[in-house]
């Protein structure tokens, strides 16, 4: 599919950080963490999307080689960085926002809605990683203006390619200004999904909560909007073609 959606107009158990990795992993069992309680509700919150893909999903000769060399079955499939040419998937990072004054909108590469970190919506996308780089895609949220933020839904979508969430090892990592990073892995297998609501950041009576969502949908941003009741109007959108 060559088009995409473009914009027109009870608490869970808290997880604790790992001393070994200095990271908090949000899972189905441990879904939520408080930035406020970790003294991390100020400064710039960096949100990074990165992914890798298994070569075995593309290498049709692997099945043949297993017949000749059955012990290779026990060898983990090689994983390559998503920047290599064999990978033809464009994952994008986006954020639906609702501010305390009722303003709603989206920050995403499609349509050039890159946001502003020092003015509403206080969210800035660093750019659109079309071909995959070691750093992935990054978004900045200015938590010094947390009182102006009601809720933020960070999401990931596949643009203009065959759905491949089931072949990617994608991870969204939040880097607060203080304390451990927060990791949300998109490790569920939904072969036909095109979008995924990853994490909700919500201001609840002055406390900033980060809650794992990881809800895959088969449509685009408009479907995520309906799922979470944002109420925006969406239309078909395209990216301009660029040369490698």
CSV table of N, CA, C and O in Angstrom, one decimal, residues 132-206:
chain,number,residue,atom,x,y,z
A,132,UNK,N,17.3,3.7,7.5
A,132,UNK,CA,17.8,2.9,8.7
A,132,UNK,C,19.3,3.3,9.0
A,132,UNK,O,20.1,3.2,8.2
A,133,UNK,N,19.5,3.9,10.2
A,133,UNK,CA,20.8,4.2,10.6
A,133,UNK,C,21.0,3.6,12.0
A,133,UNK,O,20.1,3.1,12.6
A,134,UNK,N,22.3,3.7,12.4
A,134,UNK,CA,22.6,3.0,13.7
A,134,UNK,C,21.8,3.7,14.9
A,134,UNK,O,21.5,3.1,15.9
A,135,UNK,N,21.5,5.0,14.7
A,135,UNK,CA,20.8,5.7,15.8
A,135,UNK,C,19.3,5.6,15.7
A,135,UNK,O,18.6,6.0,16.7
A,136,UNK,N,18.7,5.1,14.6
A,136,UNK,CA,17.3,5.0,14.5
A,136,UNK,C,16.6,6.3,14.4
A,136,UNK,O,17.2,7.3,13.9
A,137,UNK,N,15.4,6.5,15.0
A,137,UNK,CA,14.7,7.7,15.0
A,137,UNK,C,14.5,8.2,16.4
A,137,UNK,O,14.3,7.4,17.3
A,138,UNK,N,14.6,9.5,16.6
A,138,UNK,CA,14.6,10.1,18.0
A,138,UNK,C,13.6,11.2,18.1
A,138,UNK,O,13.5,12.1,17.2
A,139,UNK,N,12.9,11.3,19.2
A,139,UNK,CA,12.0,12.3,19.5
A,139,UNK,C,12.4,12.9,20.9
A,139,UNK,O,12.8,12.2,21.8
A,140,UNK,N,12.2,14.2,21.0
A,140,UNK,CA,12.5,14.9,22.3
A,140,UNK,C,11.2,15.5,22.9
A,140,UNK,O,10.4,16.1,22.1
A,141,UNK,N,10.9,15.3,24.2
A,141,UNK,CA,9.8,15.8,24.9
A,141,UNK,C,10.3,16.7,26.0
A,141,UNK,O,11.1,16.3,26.8
A,142,UNK,N,9.8,18.0,26.0
A,142,UNK,CA,10.3,18.9,27.0
A,142,UNK,C,9.4,18.9,28.2
A,142,UNK,O,8.3,19.4,28.3
A,143,UNK,N,9.9,18.1,29.2
A,143,UNK,CA,9.1,17.9,30.5
A,143,UNK,C,9.2,19.1,31.4
A,143,UNK,O,8.5,19.1,32.4
A,144,UNK,N,10.0,20.1,31.1
A,144,UNK,CA,9.9,21.4,31.8
A,144,UNK,C,8.5,22.0,31.6
A,144,UNK,O,8.1,22.9,32.4
A,145,UNK,N,7.8,21.6,30.6
A,145,UNK,CA,6.5,22.1,30.3
A,145,UNK,C,5.4,21.0,30.6
A,145,UNK,O,4.4,20.9,29.9
A,146,UNK,N,5.7,20.1,31.6
A,146,UNK,CA,4.9,19.0,31.8
A,146,UNK,C,3.5,19.4,32.2
A,146,UNK,O,2.5,18.7,32.0
A,147,UNK,N,3.3,20.6,32.9
A,147,UNK,CA,2.0,21.0,33.3
A,147,UNK,C,1.1,21.3,32.1
A,147,UNK,O,-0.1,21.3,32.2
A,148,UNK,N,1.7,21.5,30.9
A,148,UNK,CA,0.9,21.8,29.7
A,148,UNK,C,0.5,20.5,29.0
A,148,UNK,O,-0.2,20.6,28.0
A,149,UNK,N,1.1,19.4,29.4
A,149,UNK,CA,0.8,18.1,28.8
A,149,UNK,C,-0.2,17.3,29.5
A,149,UNK,O,-0.1,17.1,30.7
A,150,UNK,N,-1.2,16.8,28.8
A,150,UNK,CA,-2.3,16.0,29.4
A,150,UNK,C,-1.9,14.5,29.1
A,150,UNK,O,-1.8,13.7,30.0
A,151,UNK,N,-1.7,14.1,27.8
A,151,UNK,CA,-1.3,12.8,27.5
A,151,UNK,C,-0.6,12.7,26.2
A,151,UNK,O,-0.9,13.5,25.3
A,152,UNK,N,0.3,11.8,26.0
A,152,UNK,CA,1.1,11.6,24.8
A,152,UNK,C,1.1,10.1,24.5
A,152,UNK,O,1.4,9.3,25.4
A,153,UNK,N,0.7,9.7,23.3
A,153,UNK,CA,0.8,8.4,22.8
A,153,UNK,C,1.9,8.2,21.8
A,153,UNK,O,1.8,8.7,20.7
A,154,UNK,N,2.9,7.5,22.2
A,154,UNK,CA,4.0,7.2,21.3
A,154,UNK,C,3.7,6.0,20.5
A,154,UNK,O,3.3,5.0,21.1
A,155,UNK,N,3.8,6.1,19.2
A,155,UNK,CA,3.5,4.9,18.3
A,155,UNK,C,4.5,4.7,17.2
A,155,UNK,O,5.4,5.6,17.0
A,156,UNK,N,4.5,3.6,16.6
A,156,UNK,CA,5.4,3.2,15.5
A,156,UNK,C,4.5,2.7,14.4
A,156,UNK,O,3.5,2.0,14.6
A,157,UNK,N,4.9,3.0,13.2
A,157,UNK,CA,4.2,2.5,12.0
A,157,UNK,C,5.1,2.1,10.9
A,157,UNK,O,6.3,2.6,10.8
A,158,UNK,N,4.7,1.2,10.0
A,158,UNK,CA,5.4,0.8,8.8
A,158,UNK,C,4.9,1.6,7.7
A,158,UNK,O,3.7,1.5,7.4
A,159,UNK,N,5.8,2.3,7.0
A,159,UNK,CA,5.3,3.1,5.9
A,159,UNK,C,5.6,2.5,4.5
A,159,UNK,O,6.8,2.1,4.3
A,160,UNK,N,4.6,2.3,3.7
A,160,UNK,CA,4.7,2.0,2.3
A,160,UNK,C,5.5,0.7,2.0
A,160,UNK,O,6.2,0.6,1.1
A,161,UNK,N,5.4,-0.3,2.9
A,161,UNK,CA,6.1,-1.5,2.7
A,161,UNK,C,5.2,-2.7,3.2
A,161,UNK,O,4.2,-2.5,3.9
A,162,UNK,N,5.5,-3.9,2.8
A,162,UNK,CA,4.8,-5.1,3.3
A,162,UNK,C,4.9,-5.1,4.9
A,162,UNK,O,6.0,-4.9,5.4
A,163,UNK,N,3.8,-5.3,5.6
A,163,UNK,CA,3.9,-5.4,7.0
A,163,UNK,C,4.9,-6.4,7.5
A,163,UNK,O,5.0,-7.5,6.9
A,164,UNK,N,5.7,-6.0,8.4
A,164,UNK,CA,6.9,-6.9,8.8
A,164,UNK,C,7.2,-6.8,10.3
A,164,UNK,O,8.3,-7.0,10.7
A,165,UNK,N,6.2,-6.4,11.1
A,165,UNK,CA,6.5,-6.3,12.5
A,165,UNK,C,6.9,-7.7,13.1
A,165,UNK,O,7.6,-7.8,14.1
A,166,UNK,N,6.4,-8.8,12.5
A,166,UNK,CA,6.8,-10.1,12.9
A,166,UNK,C,8.2,-10.5,12.6
A,166,UNK,O,8.7,-11.4,13.1
A,167,UNK,N,8.9,-9.7,11.7
A,167,UNK,CA,10.3,-10.0,11.4
A,167,UNK,C,11.2,-9.0,12.0
A,167,UNK,O,12.4,-9.2,11.9
A,168,UNK,N,10.7,-8.0,12.6
A,168,UNK,CA,11.6,-7.0,13.2
A,168,UNK,C,11.8,-7.3,14.7
A,168,UNK,O,10.9,-7.9,15.4
A,169,UNK,N,12.9,-6.8,15.2
A,169,UNK,CA,13.2,-6.8,16.6
A,169,UNK,C,13.3,-5.3,17.0
A,169,UNK,O,14.3,-4.7,17.1
A,170,UNK,N,12.1,-4.7,17.2
A,170,UNK,CA,12.0,-3.3,17.4
A,170,UNK,C,11.9,-3.0,18.9
A,170,UNK,O,11.4,-3.8,19.7
A,171,UNK,N,12.5,-1.9,19.3
A,171,UNK,CA,12.5,-1.5,20.7
A,171,UNK,C,12.4,0.0,20.8
A,171,UNK,O,13.1,0.8,20.0
A,172,UNK,N,11.5,0.5,21.6
A,172,UNK,CA,11.4,1.9,21.9
A,172,UNK,C,12.0,2.2,23.3
A,172,UNK,O,11.6,1.5,24.3
A,173,UNK,N,13.0,3.1,23.4
A,173,UNK,CA,13.7,3.4,24.6
A,173,UNK,C,13.5,4.8,25.0
A,173,UNK,O,13.7,5.7,24.2
A,174,UNK,N,13.1,5.1,26.3
A,174,UNK,CA,12.9,6.4,26.8
A,174,UNK,C,14.1,6.7,27.7
A,174,UNK,O,14.5,5.9,28.6
A,175,UNK,N,14.8,7.8,27.5
A,175,UNK,CA,15.9,8.3,28.3
A,175,UNK,C,15.6,9.5,29.0
A,175,UNK,O,15.6,10.6,28.5
A,176,UNK,N,15.1,9.4,30.3
A,176,UNK,CA,14.8,10.6,31.1
A,176,UNK,C,16.1,11.3,31.4
A,176,UNK,O,17.2,10.9,31.3
A,177,UNK,N,15.9,12.5,31.9
A,177,UNK,CA,17.0,13.4,32.3
A,177,UNK,C,17.7,12.9,33.6
A,177,UNK,O,18.8,13.2,33.9
A,178,UNK,N,17.0,12.0,34.3
A,178,UNK,CA,17.6,11.4,35.5
A,178,UNK,C,17.1,10.0,35.7
A,178,UNK,O,15.9,9.7,35.4
A,179,UNK,N,17.9,9.1,36.2
A,179,UNK,CA,17.5,7.7,36.5
A,179,UNK,C,17.7,6.8,35.3
A,179,UNK,O,18.2,7.2,34.2
A,180,UNK,N,17.2,5.6,35.4
A,180,UNK,CA,17.4,4.6,34.4
A,180,UNK,C,16.6,4.8,33.2
A,180,UNK,O,15.5,5.5,33.2
A,181,UNK,N,17.0,4.3,32.1
A,181,UNK,CA,16.3,4.4,30.8
A,181,UNK,C,15.1,3.4,30.9
A,181,UNK,O,15.1,2.5,31.8
A,182,UNK,N,14.1,3.6,30.1
A,182,UNK,CA,12.9,2.7,30.1
A,182,UNK,C,12.8,2.1,28.7
A,182,UNK,O,12.7,2.8,27.7
A,183,UNK,N,12.7,0.8,28.7
A,183,UNK,CA,12.6,0.0,27.4
A,183,UNK,C,11.3,-0.7,27.2
A,183,UNK,O,10.8,-1.3,28.2
A,184,UNK,N,10.8,-0.6,26.0
A,184,UNK,CA,9.5,-1.3,25.6
A,184,UNK,C,9.8,-2.0,24.3
A,184,UNK,O,10.0,-1.4,23.3
A,185,UNK,N,9.8,-3.3,24.4
A,185,UNK,CA,10.1,-4.1,23.3
A,185,UNK,C,8.8,-4.5,22.5
A,185,UNK,O,7.8,-4.8,23.1
A,186,UNK,N,8.9,-4.4,21.2
A,186,UNK,CA,7.7,-4.8,20.3
A,186,UNK,C,7.9,-6.2,19.9
A,186,UNK,O,8.2,-6.5,18.7
A,187,UNK,N,7.9,-7.1,20.8
A,187,UNK,CA,8.3,-8.5,20.5
A,187,UNK,C,7.1,-9.4,20.3
A,187,UNK,O,7.2,-10.6,20.1
A,188,UNK,N,5.9,-8.9,20.2
A,188,UNK,CA,4.7,-9.7,19.9
A,188,UNK,C,4.6,-9.9,18.4
A,188,UNK,O,5.1,-9.0,17.6
A,189,UNK,N,4.1,-11.0,18.0
A,189,UNK,CA,4.0,-11.3,16.5
A,189,UNK,C,2.7,-11.0,15.9
A,189,UNK,O,1.7,-11.7,16.2
A,190,UNK,N,2.6,-10.0,15.2
A,190,UNK,CA,1.4,-9.6,14.4
A,190,UNK,C,1.8,-9.3,13.0
A,190,UNK,O,2.0,-8.2,12.6
A,191,UNK,N,1.8,-10.4,12.1
A,191,UNK,CA,2.4,-10.3,10.8
A,191,UNK,C,1.7,-9.2,9.9
A,191,UNK,O,2.4,-8.7,9.1
A,192,UNK,N,0.4,-9.0,10.1
A,192,UNK,CA,-0.2,-8.1,9.2
A,192,UNK,C,-0.4,-6.7,9.7
A,192,UNK,O,-1.0,-5.8,9.1
A,193,UNK,N,0.1,-6.4,10.9
A,193,UNK,CA,-0.1,-5.1,11.6
A,193,UNK,C,0.7,-4.1,10.9
A,193,UNK,O,1.9,-4.3,10.4
A,194,UNK,N,0.2,-2.9,10.8
A,194,UNK,CA,0.9,-1.8,10.2
A,194,UNK,C,1.3,-0.7,11.2
A,194,UNK,O,2.1,0.2,10.9
A,195,UNK,N,0.7,-0.7,12.3
A,195,UNK,CA,0.9,0.3,13.4
A,195,UNK,C,0.9,-0.3,14.7
A,195,UNK,O,0.3,-1.4,14.9
A,196,UNK,N,1.6,0.4,15.7
A,196,UNK,CA,1.6,-0.1,17.1
A,196,UNK,C,1.6,1.0,18.0
A,196,UNK,O,2.5,1.9,17.9
A,197,UNK,N,0.6,1.1,18.9
A,197,UNK,CA,0.7,2.0,20.0
A,197,UNK,C,1.6,1.5,21.1
A,197,UNK,O,1.4,0.4,21.6
A,198,UNK,N,2.7,2.2,21.4
A,198,UNK,CA,3.8,1.6,22.2
A,198,UNK,C,3.7,2.0,23.6
A,198,UNK,O,3.7,1.2,24.5
A,199,UNK,N,3.6,3.3,23.9
A,199,UNK,CA,3.6,3.7,25.3
A,199,UNK,C,2.8,5.0,25.5
A,199,UNK,O,2.8,5.9,24.6
A,200,UNK,N,2.1,5.1,26.6
A,200,UNK,CA,1.3,6.3,26.9
A,200,UNK,C,2.1,7.1,28.0
A,200,UNK,O,2.4,6.5,29.0
A,201,UNK,N,2.3,8.4,27.8
A,201,UNK,CA,2.8,9.2,28.9
A,201,UNK,C,1.7,10.2,29.3
A,201,UNK,O,1.2,10.9,28.5
A,202,UNK,N,1.3,10.1,30.6
A,202,UNK,CA,0.1,10.8,31.0
A,202,UNK,C,0.4,11.6,32.3
A,202,UNK,O,1.1,11.1,33.2
A,203,UNK,N,-0.2,12.8,32.3
A,203,UNK,CA,-0.1,13.6,33.5
A,203,UNK,C,-1.4,13.4,34.3
A,203,UNK,O,-2.5,13.8,34.0
A,204,UNK,N,-1.2,12.7,35.5
A,204,UNK,CA,-2.3,12.3,36.3
A,204,UNK,C,-2.2,13.1,37.6
A,204,UNK,O,-1.3,12.7,38.5
A,205,UNK,N,-2.9,14.1,37.8
A,205,UNK,CA,-2.9,15.0,39.0
A,205,UNK,C,-1.5,15.4,39.3
A,205,UNK,O,-1.0,15.3,40.5
A,206,UNK,N,-0.7,15.8,38.3
A,206,UNK,CA,0.6,16.3,38.5
A,206,UNK,C,1.7,15.3,38.5
A,206,UNK,O,2.9,15.6,38.6
